Structure formats: C-alpha cells, structure tokens
Coordinates of C-alpha atoms and ligand atoms in Angstrom, one line a residue:
M1 CA -31.7 -23.3 44.4
R2 CA -34.1 -22.6 47.3
A3 CA -34.6 -18.8 47.9
S4 CA -32.6 -19.0 51.2
V5 CA -29.8 -20.8 49.5
L6 CA -29.7 -18.4 47.1
S7 CA -29.3 -15.4 49.5
D8 CA -26.5 -17.0 51.1
W9 CA -24.9 -17.8 47.9
L10 CA -25.2 -14.0 47.0
A11 CA -24.1 -12.7 50.5
Q12 CA -21.3 -15.2 50.2
R13 CA -19.8 -13.3 47.0
I14 CA -21.0 -9.5 47.2
D15 CA -17.9 -7.8 48.4
R16 CA -18.6 -4.5 49.4
D17 CA -14.7 -3.3 49.2
N18 CA -14.1 -4.4 45.8
G19 CA -15.0 -1.2 44.2
Q20 CA -17.5 -2.2 42.3
P21 CA -21.2 -1.0 43.1
V22 CA -23.3 -4.0 44.8
Y23 CA -25.9 -3.0 41.8
R24 CA -23.6 -4.3 39.3
Q25 CA -22.6 -7.2 41.6
L26 CA -25.9 -8.4 42.2
H27 CA -27.0 -8.2 38.6
R28 CA -23.9 -10.0 37.3
L29 CA -24.2 -13.0 39.9
L30 CA -27.7 -13.5 39.2
Q31 CA -26.9 -13.8 35.2
Q32 CA -24.4 -16.0 36.2
A33 CA -26.7 -18.4 38.4
I34 CA -29.1 -18.4 35.6
L35 CA -26.7 -19.4 33.0
S36 CA -25.0 -22.1 34.9
R37 CA -28.7 -23.6 35.5
E38 CA -27.8 -23.4 39.4
L39 CA -31.1 -21.2 39.2
P40 CA -33.1 -23.5 37.0
A41 CA -36.1 -22.0 34.3
G42 CA -39.2 -21.6 36.2
S43 CA -37.8 -21.5 39.4
K44 CA -38.7 -18.5 41.3
V45 CA -36.4 -16.0 43.1
P46 CA -36.8 -14.5 46.3
S47 CA -39.0 -11.2 46.5
S48 CA -37.0 -8.0 46.2
R49 CA -38.4 -7.1 49.8
L50 CA -36.9 -10.4 51.1
L51 CA -33.6 -10.5 49.0
A52 CA -32.8 -7.1 50.3
A53 CA -33.6 -7.6 54.1
E54 CA -31.3 -11.0 54.0
L55 CA -28.5 -9.1 52.0
G56 CA -28.6 -5.6 54.1
I57 CA -29.3 -3.6 51.1
A58 CA -31.7 -1.3 49.5
R59 CA -34.6 -2.7 48.1
N60 CA -34.5 -0.5 45.4
T61 CA -31.3 -2.0 44.3
V62 CA -33.2 -5.4 43.8
T63 CA -35.8 -4.0 41.9
Q64 CA -33.7 -2.0 39.8
V65 CA -31.5 -5.5 39.2
Y66 CA -34.7 -7.8 38.8
E67 CA -36.2 -4.9 36.2
Q68 CA -33.1 -5.0 34.3
L69 CA -32.8 -8.9 34.0
V70 CA -36.5 -8.8 32.6
L71 CA -35.5 -6.6 30.2
E72 CA -32.6 -8.4 29.3
G73 CA -34.6 -11.7 29.0
Y74 CA -33.2 -13.7 32.3
V75 CA -36.5 -13.3 34.1
N76 CA -39.8 -12.8 33.8
S77 CA -42.4 -10.8 36.5
S78 CA -46.0 -11.4 36.7
T79 CA -47.7 -9.2 39.1
G80 CA -49.1 -11.1 42.2
R81 CA -47.0 -14.3 41.5
G82 CA -43.6 -13.4 41.6
T83 CA -40.2 -13.6 39.4
F84 CA -39.5 -16.5 37.8
V85 CA -36.6 -17.4 35.7
A86 CA -37.5 -17.5 32.2
D87 CA -37.8 -20.5 30.5
S88 CA -35.5 -19.0 27.4
A89 CA -32.7 -17.5 29.4
P90 CA -29.8 -16.2 27.1
D91 CA -27.0 -18.6 26.8
E92 CA -24.4 -16.0 27.3
I93 CA -24.3 -12.3 29.4
V94 CA -25.7 -9.6 27.4
G95 CA -23.0 -7.2 26.8
A96 CA -20.5 -9.2 28.4
P97 CA -18.7 -11.6 26.1
G98 CA -16.0 -13.8 28.2
S99 CA -17.8 -13.3 31.4
P100 CA -16.8 -16.2 33.9
T101 CA -19.3 -18.8 34.3
A102 CA -21.6 -18.4 37.5
L103 CA -20.6 -20.9 40.3
D104 CA -17.0 -21.3 38.8
P105 CA -14.6 -21.0 41.8
S106 CA -12.5 -18.7 40.0
A107 CA -15.2 -16.6 39.2
G108 CA -14.6 -12.8 39.2
A109 CA -11.0 -13.5 40.1
G110 CA -10.0 -12.4 36.6
A111 CA -11.3 -15.8 34.8
D112 CA -11.9 -14.3 31.2
R113 CA -12.9 -17.5 29.6
P114 CA -16.0 -17.4 27.3
H115 CA -19.1 -19.0 29.1
D116 CA -18.1 -22.9 28.4
P117 CA -20.4 -25.2 30.3
D118 CA -18.5 -28.5 28.8
G119 CA -15.1 -26.5 29.8
A120 CA -13.4 -26.5 26.3
M121 CA -12.5 -23.5 23.9
P122 CA -15.3 -22.9 21.5
E123 CA -13.9 -23.1 17.8
P124 CA -12.9 -19.5 16.8
R125 CA -15.6 -17.7 14.8
A126 CA -13.8 -17.6 10.9
L127 CA -14.3 -14.8 8.5
S128 CA -16.4 -14.9 5.3
T129 CA -14.5 -15.9 2.3
R130 CA -14.9 -12.7 1.2
G131 CA -13.8 -11.2 4.4
A132 CA -10.6 -13.6 4.5
R133 CA -9.7 -12.7 1.0
L134 CA -9.7 -8.8 1.8
I135 CA -7.5 -9.5 4.7
A136 CA -5.2 -12.1 3.2
G137 CA -4.4 -9.6 0.2
A138 CA -4.7 -6.3 2.4
G139 CA -2.4 -4.0 1.2
V140 CA -2.5 -1.2 3.9
S141 CA 0.8 -0.1 6.0
K142 CA 1.2 -0.1 9.4
R143 CA 3.1 3.7 9.1
Q144 CA 1.6 6.6 7.4
L145 CA 4.4 8.7 7.7
G146 CA 8.0 9.5 7.2
A147 CA 10.5 8.6 4.4
F148 CA 9.7 7.5 1.9
M149 CA 5.8 7.0 2.4
P150 CA 4.5 6.9 -0.5
G151 CA 0.9 8.7 -1.5
V152 CA 1.4 11.2 1.9
P153 CA 1.8 15.0 1.4
D154 CA 3.7 17.4 3.4
V155 CA 0.9 17.5 6.2
S156 CA 3.2 19.9 8.2
K157 CA 2.8 22.3 5.5
F158 CA -0.7 23.1 5.8
P159 CA -2.1 26.1 6.8
T160 CA -3.5 25.3 9.9
R161 CA -4.1 29.1 11.1
V162 CA -6.2 30.0 8.3
W163 CA -8.3 26.3 9.1
S164 CA -8.5 27.0 12.5
R165 CA -9.7 30.6 12.2
L166 CA -12.5 29.2 9.8
H167 CA -13.5 26.3 12.0
N168 CA -13.5 29.0 14.9
K169 CA -15.7 31.1 13.2
Y170 CA -18.3 28.3 12.6
W171 CA -18.1 27.0 16.3
R172 CA -18.4 30.3 17.5
R173 CA -22.0 30.5 16.3
P174 CA -22.8 26.8 15.5
R175 CA -25.6 26.4 13.0
A176 CA -27.8 23.8 13.6
D177 CA -28.0 22.4 9.8
L178 CA -24.5 22.1 9.9
L179 CA -24.7 19.9 12.8
T180 CA -27.4 17.5 11.6
Y181 CA -27.3 14.8 9.0
A182 CA -25.8 15.8 5.6
P183 CA -28.6 15.9 2.5
G184 CA -27.6 13.8 0.0
G185 CA -24.3 15.0 -2.0
G186 CA -22.8 17.1 0.8
L187 CA -23.2 20.7 1.3
P188 CA -24.2 23.0 -1.6
Q189 CA -21.9 25.8 -0.6
L190 CA -19.0 23.0 -1.2
R191 CA -20.2 22.0 -4.3
N192 CA -20.7 25.4 -5.8
V193 CA -16.8 26.3 -5.3
L194 CA -15.7 22.6 -6.1
A195 CA -17.5 23.0 -9.7
D196 CA -15.7 26.1 -10.3
Y197 CA -12.5 24.5 -9.3
L198 CA -12.9 21.2 -11.3
R199 CA -14.0 23.3 -14.4
T200 CA -11.3 25.6 -14.5
S201 CA -8.5 23.7 -13.3
R202 CA -9.7 19.9 -14.4
S203 CA -11.3 20.8 -17.5
V204 CA -14.1 18.8 -16.1
R205 CA -17.8 19.5 -17.4
C206 CA -19.8 19.7 -14.7
T207 CA -22.6 22.1 -12.7
P208 CA -22.6 21.8 -8.4
G209 CA -25.7 19.5 -8.9
Q210 CA -23.1 17.1 -10.6
I211 CA -20.9 16.9 -7.5
I212 CA -21.6 14.1 -4.7
I213 CA -19.0 14.9 -1.7
T214 CA -17.9 11.8 -0.1
T215 CA -15.4 10.6 2.4
G216 CA -12.5 10.2 -0.5
I217 CA -11.7 8.0 -3.4
H218 CA -12.4 4.7 -1.8
Q219 CA -15.8 5.9 -0.8
S220 CA -16.6 7.2 -4.0
I221 CA -15.8 3.8 -5.9
D222 CA -17.5 2.0 -3.5
L223 CA -20.5 4.3 -4.1
A224 CA -20.0 3.9 -8.1
V225 CA -20.0 0.2 -8.3
R226 CA -22.6 -0.5 -5.9
L227 CA -25.5 1.7 -8.1
L228 CA -23.6 0.9 -11.7
S229 CA -23.0 -2.7 -11.5
D230 CA -24.2 -6.0 -10.3
P231 CA -21.9 -9.0 -8.1
G232 CA -20.0 -10.8 -10.6
D233 CA -20.3 -8.1 -13.5
V234 CA -16.4 -7.7 -14.7
I235 CA -14.5 -4.5 -14.4
W236 CA -11.7 -3.7 -15.9
T237 CA -8.4 -2.5 -14.3
E238 CA -5.4 -1.6 -14.9
D239 CA -2.3 -3.7 -14.3
P240 CA -0.5 -2.6 -11.7
C241 CA -3.1 -0.7 -10.1
Y242 CA -3.5 0.9 -6.9
W243 CA -4.2 -1.6 -4.2
G244 CA -6.9 0.1 -2.2
V245 CA -8.9 0.2 -5.4
R246 CA -8.7 -3.3 -6.1
S247 CA -9.9 -4.1 -2.3
V248 CA -12.6 -2.5 -2.7
L249 CA -13.6 -3.7 -6.0
Q250 CA -13.1 -7.5 -4.5
V251 CA -15.3 -7.2 -1.5
S252 CA -18.1 -5.6 -4.1
G253 CA -18.4 -9.1 -5.6
L254 CA -17.1 -7.8 -9.0
Q255 CA -14.7 -9.9 -11.4
P256 CA -11.9 -7.7 -12.4
R257 CA -10.0 -8.2 -15.7
P258 CA -6.6 -6.9 -15.0
I259 CA -5.4 -5.1 -18.3
P260 CA -1.7 -4.1 -19.2
V261 CA -0.4 -0.7 -19.3
D262 CA 2.1 0.7 -22.0
E263 CA 3.4 3.9 -22.5
E264 CA 0.0 5.2 -23.7
G265 CA -1.9 4.1 -20.9
I266 CA -4.4 1.0 -20.3
A267 CA -3.7 -1.1 -23.4
P268 CA -6.5 -3.9 -23.7
S269 CA -5.6 -6.5 -26.2
A270 CA -8.1 -7.7 -28.9
D271 CA -9.3 -10.5 -26.5
D272 CA -10.2 -8.0 -23.9
L273 CA -12.0 -5.9 -26.3
A274 CA -13.8 -8.9 -27.3
H275 CA -15.5 -8.9 -23.9
P276 CA -16.8 -5.7 -22.8
P277 CA -16.9 -4.9 -19.2
K278 CA -19.5 -3.4 -17.2
L279 CA -17.1 -0.5 -15.9
M280 CA -13.2 0.3 -16.4
L281 CA -11.3 2.0 -14.0
V282 CA -8.4 4.2 -15.2
T283 CA -5.9 6.7 -14.0
P284 CA -5.4 8.7 -17.6
S285 CA -3.5 11.5 -16.1
H286 CA -1.2 9.7 -14.2
Q287 CA -1.1 6.2 -14.3
Y288 CA -0.7 4.4 -10.6
P289 CA 1.7 3.6 -9.7
L290 CA 3.8 3.9 -13.0
G291 CA 3.2 7.5 -13.5
M292 CA 2.4 7.6 -17.4
V293 CA -0.3 10.0 -19.0
M294 CA -3.0 8.2 -21.3
S295 CA -2.4 9.7 -24.9
L296 CA -5.1 11.7 -26.5
A297 CA -5.5 8.5 -29.0
R298 CA -5.9 6.2 -26.5
R299 CA -8.4 8.2 -24.2
R300 CA -10.6 8.8 -27.7
M301 CA -10.5 4.8 -28.2
L302 CA -11.6 4.3 -24.7
L303 CA -14.1 7.0 -25.1
E304 CA -15.7 5.5 -28.3
Y305 CA -15.5 1.7 -27.1
A306 CA -17.2 2.5 -24.0
R307 CA -20.0 4.5 -26.3
Q308 CA -20.4 1.4 -28.5
H309 CA -20.6 -1.1 -25.4
R310 CA -22.5 0.8 -23.1
C311 CA -19.8 0.4 -20.3
W312 CA -19.1 2.9 -17.5
I313 CA -15.7 4.5 -17.4
I314 CA -14.5 5.8 -13.7
E315 CA -11.8 8.0 -13.7
D316 CA -9.7 8.4 -11.1
D317 CA -7.8 11.5 -10.7
Y318 CA -6.2 11.0 -7.5
D319 CA -3.4 13.8 -7.8
S320 CA -2.6 15.2 -11.2
E321 CA -2.8 18.7 -9.5
F322 CA 1.2 17.8 -9.0
R323 CA 2.6 18.0 -12.4
Y324 CA 6.3 19.4 -12.6
G325 CA 7.6 21.1 -15.7
S326 CA 4.2 21.2 -17.6
R327 CA 0.6 22.0 -16.7
P328 CA -1.7 19.8 -15.0
L329 CA -3.6 17.7 -17.7
A330 CA -7.2 18.0 -19.0
S331 CA -9.2 15.4 -17.8
L332 CA -10.8 12.4 -19.5
Q333 CA -13.9 13.6 -18.3
G334 CA -13.9 16.7 -20.3
L335 CA -13.7 14.4 -23.4
D336 CA -16.5 12.6 -22.8
T337 CA -19.5 13.7 -25.0
A338 CA -21.7 10.9 -24.2
G339 CA -22.3 11.0 -20.1
Q340 CA -20.0 7.9 -19.3
V341 CA -17.5 8.6 -17.0
I342 CA -17.9 9.0 -13.3
Y343 CA -14.8 11.4 -12.1
V344 CA -13.4 10.8 -8.9
G345 CA -11.1 13.2 -6.8
S346 CA -9.8 13.9 -3.4
F347 CA -8.5 16.6 -1.2
G348 CA -6.3 13.9 0.9
K349 CA -3.3 14.8 -1.6
T350 CA -4.0 18.5 -2.0
L351 CA -4.6 19.3 1.4
F352 CA -4.1 16.2 4.1
P353 CA -5.1 12.5 3.9
G354 CA -6.8 12.3 7.2
L355 CA -9.6 15.1 6.3
R356 CA -11.0 12.3 4.3
V357 CA -13.4 14.4 2.0
G358 CA -13.4 13.4 -1.9
Y359 CA -15.9 13.8 -4.7
L360 CA -17.4 12.4 -7.5
V361 CA -18.7 14.1 -10.5
V362 CA -21.7 12.3 -12.4
P363 CA -23.6 12.5 -15.0
E364 CA -26.8 14.6 -14.8
G365 CA -29.0 11.6 -15.1
L366 CA -27.5 10.1 -12.3
A367 CA -27.2 13.5 -10.0
D368 CA -30.1 12.4 -7.8
S369 CA -29.6 8.6 -7.5
F370 CA -26.1 8.9 -6.4
A371 CA -26.9 11.8 -4.1
T372 CA -29.9 9.5 -2.6
A373 CA -27.6 6.4 -2.5
S374 CA -24.8 8.4 -0.6
A375 CA -27.1 9.7 2.1
E376 CA -29.0 6.2 2.4
L377 CA -25.9 3.8 2.7
Y378 CA -23.3 6.2 4.9
R379 CA -25.4 8.4 6.8
E380 CA -23.1 11.2 5.4
G381 CA -22.4 14.2 8.2
Q382 CA -19.1 16.5 8.5
L383 CA -21.3 19.5 7.1
L384 CA -19.4 21.8 9.6
Q385 CA -16.1 21.0 8.2
Q386 CA -17.5 21.0 4.5
A387 CA -18.3 24.4 5.4
V388 CA -15.0 25.5 6.5
L389 CA -13.5 23.8 3.3
A390 CA -15.7 25.7 1.0
E391 CA -14.9 29.0 2.5
F392 CA -10.9 27.7 2.7
I393 CA -11.5 27.3 -1.3
A394 CA -13.6 30.5 -1.7
E395 CA -10.7 32.8 0.0
G396 CA -8.1 31.2 -2.4
H397 CA -6.1 29.4 0.1
F398 CA -6.4 26.2 -1.7
T399 CA -5.3 27.0 -4.6
S400 CA -2.1 29.0 -3.2
H401 CA -1.4 25.8 -1.0
I402 CA -1.3 23.8 -4.2
R403 CA 1.2 26.2 -5.5
K404 CA 3.4 26.3 -3.0
M405 CA 3.3 22.7 -2.4
R406 CA 4.0 21.9 -6.3
T407 CA 7.3 24.0 -5.8
L408 CA 8.2 22.1 -2.9
Y409 CA 7.5 18.5 -3.8
G410 CA 9.2 19.4 -7.2
Q411 CA 12.6 20.5 -5.4
R412 CA 12.2 17.3 -3.0
R413 CA 11.4 15.3 -6.3
Q414 CA 14.6 16.7 -7.9
T415 CA 16.8 16.1 -4.6
L416 CA 15.9 12.5 -4.7
L417 CA 16.5 12.4 -8.5
D418 CA 20.0 13.8 -7.7
A419 CA 20.7 11.2 -4.8
A420 CA 19.6 8.4 -6.5
A421 CA 21.6 9.4 -10.1
A422 CA 24.8 9.9 -7.9
R423 CA 24.7 6.4 -5.9
F424 CA 23.4 4.2 -8.7
G425 CA 23.4 6.3 -12.2
D426 CA 21.8 4.5 -15.2
A427 CA 21.8 1.1 -13.1
L428 CA 18.5 1.7 -11.2
P429 CA 16.5 4.2 -13.5
A430 CA 13.8 6.3 -11.7
I431 CA 10.3 6.6 -13.9
G432 CA 7.1 8.4 -13.3
G433 CA 8.4 11.0 -11.5
D434 CA 7.4 13.9 -13.4
A435 CA 3.9 14.4 -11.4
G436 CA 2.4 13.3 -8.2
L437 CA 4.1 12.6 -4.9
H438 CA 6.3 9.5 -5.6
L439 CA 8.7 8.1 -8.0
V440 CA 9.3 4.3 -9.1
M441 CA 13.0 3.2 -9.0
R442 CA 13.6 0.0 -10.7
L443 CA 15.1 -2.9 -9.5
P444 CA 17.0 -5.5 -11.4
D445 CA 14.8 -8.0 -13.1
G446 CA 14.3 -11.1 -10.9
T447 CA 14.9 -9.1 -7.8
N448 CA 12.2 -9.8 -5.0
D449 CA 11.7 -6.2 -4.4
R450 CA 9.6 -7.4 -0.9
D451 CA 13.3 -8.4 0.5
V452 CA 14.3 -4.8 -0.1
V453 CA 11.1 -3.3 1.5
D454 CA 11.9 -5.4 4.6
A455 CA 15.6 -4.4 4.5
A456 CA 14.3 -0.6 4.3
I457 CA 12.0 -1.3 6.8
E458 CA 14.7 -2.4 9.4
R459 CA 16.6 1.0 8.9
N460 CA 13.5 2.8 9.5
I461 CA 12.6 3.6 5.8
V462 CA 8.9 2.9 4.3
V463 CA 8.8 2.0 0.7
R464 CA 7.0 -0.1 -1.2
G465 CA 7.7 -3.1 -3.7
L466 CA 6.1 -2.5 -7.1
S467 CA 5.4 -5.8 -7.8
G468 CA 2.5 -5.9 -5.5
Y469 CA 0.7 -3.5 -7.4
Y470 CA 0.4 -6.1 -10.2
A471 CA -2.3 -8.5 -10.4
Q472 CA -0.8 -10.9 -13.0
P473 CA 2.3 -12.2 -11.1
E474 CA 4.1 -12.9 -14.7
R475 CA 3.8 -9.0 -15.9
A476 CA 5.3 -7.8 -12.5
G477 CA 8.0 -5.5 -12.7
S478 CA 10.5 -5.4 -9.9
G479 CA 10.9 -1.7 -8.3
L480 CA 10.2 0.5 -5.4
L481 CA 7.6 3.4 -4.6
I482 CA 9.6 6.1 -2.9
G483 CA 7.4 8.6 -1.8
Y484 CA 9.3 12.3 -1.6
A485 CA 6.6 14.6 -0.9
C486 CA 6.3 14.2 2.7
V487 CA 10.3 14.1 3.5
P488 CA 11.7 17.3 4.6
D489 CA 14.4 18.6 2.7
E490 CA 17.5 18.1 4.6
E491 CA 16.0 14.5 5.7
I492 CA 16.0 13.1 1.8
E493 CA 19.7 12.4 1.6
P494 CA 19.8 10.7 4.5
A495 CA 16.8 8.9 3.9
F496 CA 18.4 8.0 0.4
D497 CA 21.5 7.0 1.8
A498 CA 20.0 4.1 4.3
L499 CA 17.5 2.9 1.5
A500 CA 20.5 2.7 -0.9
Q501 CA 22.3 0.5 1.9
A502 CA 19.2 -1.5 1.8
V503 CA 19.4 -1.8 -1.8
E504 CA 23.0 -3.1 -2.1
E505 CA 22.8 -5.3 0.7
T506 CA 19.8 -6.9 -0.8
V507 CA 20.2 -6.5 -4.7
F508 CA 23.7 -6.2 -5.5
R509 CA 25.3 -8.6 -2.6
S510 CA 22.9 -11.5 -3.2
G511 CA 24.2 -11.4 -7.0
S512 CA 21.0 -11.0 -8.5
Ligands
PLP601 C1 -4.7 6.0 -7.1 C2 -5.2 6.2 -5.9 N1 -6.5 6.3 -5.7 C3 -6.9 6.6 -4.8 C4 -6.1 6.9 -3.5 C5 -6.6 6.8 -2.4 O1 -7.7 8.2 -2.5 P1 -8.5 8.7 -1.2 O2 -7.4 9.2 0.0 O3 -9.2 9.7 -1.2 O4 -9.3 7.7 -0.7 C6 -5.1 6.8 -3.6 C7 -4.2 6.9 -2.2 O5 -3.0 6.7 -2.6 C8 -4.4 6.3 -4.9 O6 -3.1 6.3 -5.1

C-alpha cells in the first residue's frame, strides 16, 4: 500500500465520534494493516509530519503511535531514513487476543474472532496431562456457605469489632516493614504467639523458628512435598482422604498409594509396609472425613516405621480444636523424637476460611530451608494481617473465640443428631461427629450418594458424597458429609427436613 493510499485508508476508518481516542484507533489500525500484510514487511510508512497533516491530527499523536509500534516490534525506525514495517512483525496483536483482522470489512464492528488469515477457527489449546487430570478430578464446590456445607465454620460469629480495631490501629500508622514482602517464614511476632499456643494446646514441640506461616494447609503441603520429595516418589495417603490434598499431591508429580483406614486410623497392610514411601500424610487427631482418632499404638508404630525407613510424616491437624465431650488430643508431632514429622495447621476453621493463614512446624534442621523456599516460591506478604492476628491471639481473643464456637458447634451437632435420629433411627447411623465441623451419615450399601447430593442441591442444600473421598472405588462407602457448624440453630431442623426428603426420594423410593 502506498503512503497516500494508506492515509486515505486510515482517514476512512478513524471515527472521531466513537468515543475511542484517535491515538488508540490509529495504533490499532496500523497494527491490523501490518498483520494482514496490507502493509508488507519492509514497506515505508509515511512520515509523522505527513500522516498527521493528511489525517488532520496532532503530529505528536502520530509520533507516539510510531514509538509504540517500534516497542511492540511492528516497525523499525532509522534516523534520517524513516520508519519501515519490520521483517518479523508479530502475528497477533500484542495485548489484544481476539482482535479483528486488519482490512476485514467487519473490523471494529464487534468481530471477535482471533486473527486468522485462512478464515478457519484455530484448534482450541489443550491443557497438559497434569492439568487435565486436576480438572477432571476437581472436588471444589461452587458453593462455600449455607446448610450443610462441610468444613466451614460460622463466619458470622467472628469478632469483627475486635479485628477491625486492631486493623485500624496498624493502618493508622502504617509501618513500612509490614507493607513490604515478608521475610521467609512470616512475621516473628506471629510465630512467637503461635509457638506458645501450639505447645500448650496441641502438645507440639517447637520454637518460634520452626514455624513457617503460609496461606493455609494447601500451601503448607505443597511446600513440604516440593522440598522433601521428587516427582515419582511415593506418598501414602489415607483412603478416604480430603480431596484438596489429593489434588495438591497429584500436581506435584507424586505417586499416591492409598492406604485403608480402620477404627485406629491409617492401617497399612504387610504389602504396604514392605514398600516404604518417601512421605505419608495422615490426620491422626480426626481422620478426614470419617472422624476416628489414631490410637496410641498406631501412632507409635508409624513413628517407629518412619524412623527405620527414613520417611517423612505430614500431620494434617486441620480442626482438632473442636472436640465435644473430651479435651483436644495431643499431636503426633509431640511424640516424635526423631525429627521426622511435619505438622500443618490452619486458622481457616478456628477463625474464618477466607483469612488464608496457616502454618507448618518443621524439624529444626529444616527450618531455614523452609523459610527460604516459601519466600522464594510464593513471595509472601500479608504482614500487616499477620501483625493483627498476632495481637488478636496475644490479647486472648483467639482462645476465647474457640471456646465459644466449641459450645455453639457442640449444640448444633446435637440438634442435627437428634433430627437425624428422629427421622431415620438406626437405619442411617451418624459417625465421626464427636469432633470437627461435620458428621457422616451412612447410606445403605449400594446407594449412589451422588444422586442424593444432586437431589439435595435441588432443595438448596449442600452436602458431599462420602464415596468421592475414596481413591479405591471398591472400598468406597456410601454416605453424606453434613456440615453443621455454619448453619444457624433455627435452620438446622428445616434444612435437615429438606435433606431427609432428598434421601427418602433417592434411597428409599428407589428401593435401594
Ligand atoms: C483435612 C483437611 N485438610 C486441610 C483443609 C484445608 O485447609 P486450608 O483451608 O488451611 O488450606 C481441609 C479443609 O476442609 C481439610 O478438611
């Protein structure tokens, strides 16, 4: 296209009334002309002075557009010689996926096809094998609140006034060191108070230096497996286990070996024991999702086995602050004398899930590496929030909130148990309800619990099917995870009534 033709072509298309700045229109039109080869590689574009005069716009506007096109690699500018279309112009408009082709008559009129000289739609790009497996097996729920969402505490009871007072205090005189990136491991003040809390409440043996602050258990496990294993290494997981953990392990390239659980916790067979893993991941204080407590004998066996075979044990202690009827149990980490347990916990259940603060307690010899790696991989921040949390704990609000919630959730659990017993008696027993935020209601063998979940959703009730937590379908029990903690007292009975209708419709009327 000759310079004068280009000027005419541009003049016909620049629309001063369409609300788009002339600069942006000119930039986009020149990109399109180059991409469609209307302006072929090597051709000279008019001087900024000439083009500005022909279009009746400021020369500075044209100069700026040319400078931008140079930066993006569309044109080269050579002092004294002029501006030329680059030999290697990009094939698609930088920063504008789906932009219309240059001289397409529908250009600018809402044509949202990607640049495509042949007129054929490009093949959609596929996920990696790992990505596709993650999505195919994803367990995350679209709803994160409401009856009977498992794993969610009552966020409406969180003491927001105390929290906002502390927040305001820090924002009133913001400290630069709280607004920059976090030093590896998190805020020392938070690590100090947390070490006190974990020592006294969870019998964890630790110094503040062994604590690494994270964004929650998901991230803690991600960090631990990255630092302590290589792709292809075997990790024992409990079967059933939490779907989120299974996904984190899967994308890390580990090979999970699902180990069944019995009433004493994880129960490796002789064959399992003959194949020591690199890591094992357990929920000793409250098996997820079935709720049993790992016996002392099983704890000792695992610790001794891990010592002999140099395995790491990750202890996921996600909700054991909430035990009803007995005191919270001591951690497995507290029994470890060989420095082989990585303890992970979270404020997601004790305070609120959206806080996204969790922690790892690592053996002393690993503390520096973990602190460095977490800063290196995740470039942590949120120090001001960590300062608020540290003060919240130091002033006693944390333990007092846990105490209040324990009473509240204990009452809600009882209301739910009573409603279930009144409706189904022993036909559908509830298990695992003496701790945590949910219980499991067993369904008759052979029931497809996903059908019940779907029937419940139609009644605006969220529950999760137990079978989905099993890696080995032949082991999978049928049942429902029913979270009671986040359901207001007065809503438990009507919500259970709706759930019971879904159960009756699916389980009993279908004759299973
Ligand atoms: C067993 C278990 N581990 C970990 C988590 C998640 O913890 P976080 O929110 O800190 O990532 C959950 C949440 O439901 C869980 O059930």
